Amino acid sequence: MLTADGAMLGGGSRVQWAHVRSARLETLLGQRFAVLLPREEHVADQLRALPLPARLGALLNGRLLREPAPVALPAQLELSPAELLRVVQRARRLGSHLR
């Protein structure tokens, strides 16, 4: 779920927009994902906020993308990764206007 404050992920974890440096499309292991890249100063906080399976995924994705702890949004949604990225970018802009 996307809110003005961030993205709510499975397992109760959350990514705050204020902690996200950028959102973009990436290919991980042959599959396209919308990916959230944390600001460097928030990488450790972001990893701690994720449940263990998501934390391990972020660390693996980081090695594959050579980025610190990217969070890949679920691909099993009705939106394509490109459409999901557009929605995420709109939610981030909306959140920044509400602060």
PDB file of C-alpha atoms in Angstrom:
ATOM      1  CA  MET A   1       0.000   0.000   0.000  1.00  0.00           C
ATOM      2  CA  LEU A   2       1.258   3.477  -0.888  1.00  0.00           C
ATOM      3  CA  THR A   3       0.592   6.364   1.479  1.00  0.00           C
ATOM      4  CA  ALA A   4       1.692   9.986   1.693  1.00  0.00           C
ATOM      5  CA  ASP A   5       4.431   8.863   4.119  1.00  0.00           C
ATOM      6  CA  GLY A   6       5.753   5.842   2.270  1.00  0.00           C
ATOM      7  CA  ALA A   7       5.188   2.316   1.033  1.00  0.00           C
ATOM      8  CA  MET A   8       3.744  -0.296   3.357  1.00  0.00           C
ATOM      9  CA  LEU A   9       5.188  -3.688   2.496  1.00  0.00           C
ATOM     10  CA  GLY A  10       4.254  -7.198   3.526  1.00  0.00           C
ATOM     11  CA  GLY A  11       5.023  -8.295   7.058  1.00  0.00           C
ATOM     12  CA  GLY A  12       4.292  -4.827   8.442  1.00  0.00           C
ATOM     13  CA  SER A  13       7.490  -3.244   7.154  1.00  0.00           C
ATOM     14  CA  ARG A  14       7.501   0.256   5.754  1.00  0.00           C
ATOM     15  CA  VAL A  15       9.717   2.386   3.532  1.00  0.00           C
ATOM     16  CA  GLN A  16       9.420   6.111   4.245  1.00  0.00           C
ATOM     17  CA  TRP A  17       9.542   8.424   1.218  1.00  0.00           C
ATOM     18  CA  ALA A  18      11.876  10.731   3.145  1.00  0.00           C
ATOM     19  CA  HIS A  19      14.387   7.856   3.212  1.00  0.00           C
ATOM     20  CA  VAL A  20      14.131   7.092  -0.531  1.00  0.00           C
ATOM     21  CA  ARG A  21      16.762   8.596  -2.836  1.00  0.00           C
ATOM     22  CA  SER A  22      15.074   7.401  -6.025  1.00  0.00           C
ATOM     23  CA  ALA A  23      12.693   4.885  -7.543  1.00  0.00           C
ATOM     24  CA  ARG A  24      13.426   3.206 -10.861  1.00  0.00           C
ATOM     25  CA  LEU A  25      12.944   0.082 -12.943  1.00  0.00           C
ATOM     26  CA  GLU A  26      15.557  -2.641 -12.653  1.00  0.00           C
ATOM     27  CA  THR A  27      15.974  -6.192 -13.895  1.00  0.00           C
ATOM     28  CA  LEU A  28      16.803  -8.675 -11.160  1.00  0.00           C
ATOM     29  CA  LEU A  29      17.422 -12.293 -12.122  1.00  0.00           C
ATOM     30  CA  GLY A  30      15.606 -11.772 -15.423  1.00  0.00           C
ATOM     31  CA  GLN A  31      12.486 -10.132 -13.960  1.00  0.00           C
ATOM     32  CA  ARG A  32      11.539  -6.412 -14.018  1.00  0.00           C
ATOM     33  CA  PHE A  33      10.799  -4.647 -10.747  1.00  0.00           C
ATOM     34  CA  ALA A  34      10.084  -1.153  -9.502  1.00  0.00           C
ATOM     35  CA  VAL A  35      12.904  -0.605  -7.003  1.00  0.00           C
ATOM     36  CA  LEU A  36      13.233   1.919  -4.165  1.00  0.00           C
ATOM     37  CA  LEU A  37      16.794   3.060  -3.473  1.00  0.00           C
ATOM     38  CA  PRO A  38      17.372   4.403   0.041  1.00  0.00           C
ATOM     39  CA  ARG A  39      19.408   7.501   0.811  1.00  0.00           C
ATOM     40  CA  GLU A  40      22.868   6.449   2.014  1.00  0.00           C
ATOM     41  CA  GLU A  41      22.295   7.866   5.500  1.00  0.00           C
ATOM     42  CA  HIS A  42      19.158   5.711   5.887  1.00  0.00           C
ATOM     43  CA  VAL A  43      20.438   2.350   4.579  1.00  0.00           C
ATOM     44  CA  ALA A  44      21.049   0.843   8.042  1.00  0.00           C
ATOM     45  CA  ASP A  45      17.689   2.116   9.375  1.00  0.00           C
ATOM     46  CA  GLN A  46      15.892   0.765   6.314  1.00  0.00           C
ATOM     47  CA  LEU A  47      17.471  -2.667   6.654  1.00  0.00           C
ATOM     48  CA  ARG A  48      16.532  -2.849  10.347  1.00  0.00           C
ATOM     49  CA  ALA A  49      12.912  -1.948   9.504  1.00  0.00           C
ATOM     50  CA  LEU A  50      12.547  -4.884   7.105  1.00  0.00           C
ATOM     51  CA  PRO A  51      11.583  -8.395   8.257  1.00  0.00           C
ATOM     52  CA  LEU A  52      14.374 -10.927   7.814  1.00  0.00           C
ATOM     53  CA  PRO A  53      13.268 -12.325   4.399  1.00  0.00           C
ATOM     54  CA  ALA A  54      12.925  -8.814   2.932  1.00  0.00           C
ATOM     55  CA  ARG A  55      16.233  -7.763   4.527  1.00  0.00           C
ATOM     56  CA  LEU A  56      18.004 -10.713   2.900  1.00  0.00           C
ATOM     57  CA  GLY A  57      16.329  -9.832  -0.413  1.00  0.00           C
ATOM     58  CA  ALA A  58      17.495  -6.218  -0.135  1.00  0.00           C
ATOM     59  CA  LEU A  59      21.063  -7.340   0.569  1.00  0.00           C
ATOM     60  CA  LEU A  60      21.030  -9.751  -2.395  1.00  0.00           C
ATOM     61  CA  ASN A  61      19.485  -7.106  -4.659  1.00  0.00           C
ATOM     62  CA  GLY A  62      22.150  -4.672  -3.490  1.00  0.00           C
ATOM     63  CA  ARG A  63      24.889  -7.024  -4.648  1.00  0.00           C
ATOM     64  CA  LEU A  64      23.194  -7.571  -7.997  1.00  0.00           C
ATOM     65  CA  LEU A  65      22.598  -3.845  -8.617  1.00  0.00           C
ATOM     66  CA  ARG A  66      25.700  -2.553  -6.836  1.00  0.00           C
ATOM     67  CA  GLU A  67      23.446  -0.290  -4.763  1.00  0.00           C
ATOM     68  CA  PRO A  68      23.042  -0.209  -0.975  1.00  0.00           C
ATOM     69  CA  ALA A  69      19.942  -2.176   0.085  1.00  0.00           C
ATOM     70  CA  PRO A  70      17.424  -1.525  -2.715  1.00  0.00           C
ATOM     71  CA  VAL A  71      13.864  -2.645  -1.987  1.00  0.00           C
ATOM     72  CA  ALA A  72      12.170  -4.357  -4.947  1.00  0.00           C
ATOM     73  CA  LEU A  73       8.413  -3.904  -4.864  1.00  0.00           C
ATOM     74  CA  PRO A  74       6.375  -7.074  -5.446  1.00  0.00           C
ATOM     75  CA  ALA A  75       6.022  -8.101  -9.081  1.00  0.00           C
ATOM     76  CA  GLN A  76       2.851 -10.122  -8.423  1.00  0.00           C
ATOM     77  CA  LEU A  77       0.539  -7.127  -8.736  1.00  0.00           C
ATOM     78  CA  GLU A  78      -2.054  -6.183 -11.330  1.00  0.00           C
ATOM     79  CA  LEU A  79       0.143  -3.298 -12.512  1.00  0.00           C
ATOM     80  CA  SER A  80       3.161  -3.786 -14.722  1.00  0.00           C
ATOM     81  CA  PRO A  81       6.487  -2.747 -13.156  1.00  0.00           C
ATOM     82  CA  ALA A  82       6.500   0.428 -15.309  1.00  0.00           C
ATOM     83  CA  GLU A  83       2.956   1.347 -14.212  1.00  0.00           C
ATOM     84  CA  LEU A  84       3.839   0.613 -10.583  1.00  0.00           C
ATOM     85  CA  LEU A  85       6.878   2.874 -10.875  1.00  0.00           C
ATOM     86  CA  ARG A  86       4.678   5.732 -12.148  1.00  0.00           C
ATOM     87  CA  VAL A  87       2.280   5.257  -9.212  1.00  0.00           C
ATOM     88  CA  VAL A  88       5.194   5.183  -6.739  1.00  0.00           C
ATOM     89  CA  GLN A  89       6.680   8.358  -8.204  1.00  0.00           C
ATOM     90  CA  ARG A  90       3.295  10.118  -7.953  1.00  0.00           C
ATOM     91  CA  ALA A  91       2.888   8.977  -4.325  1.00  0.00           C
ATOM     92  CA  ARG A  92       6.376  10.275  -3.472  1.00  0.00           C
ATOM     93  CA  ARG A  93       5.594  13.660  -5.034  1.00  0.00           C
ATOM     94  CA  LEU A  94       2.259  13.843  -3.209  1.00  0.00           C
ATOM     95  CA  GLY A  95       3.937  12.957   0.090  1.00  0.00           C
ATOM     96  CA  SER A  96       6.532  15.706  -0.332  1.00  0.00           C
ATOM     97  CA  HIS A  97       3.762  18.272  -0.987  1.00  0.00           C
ATOM     98  CA  LEU A  98       1.882  17.282   2.180  1.00  0.00           C
ATOM     99  CA  ARG A  99       4.804  17.919   4.522  1.00  0.00           C
TER     100      ARG A  99
END
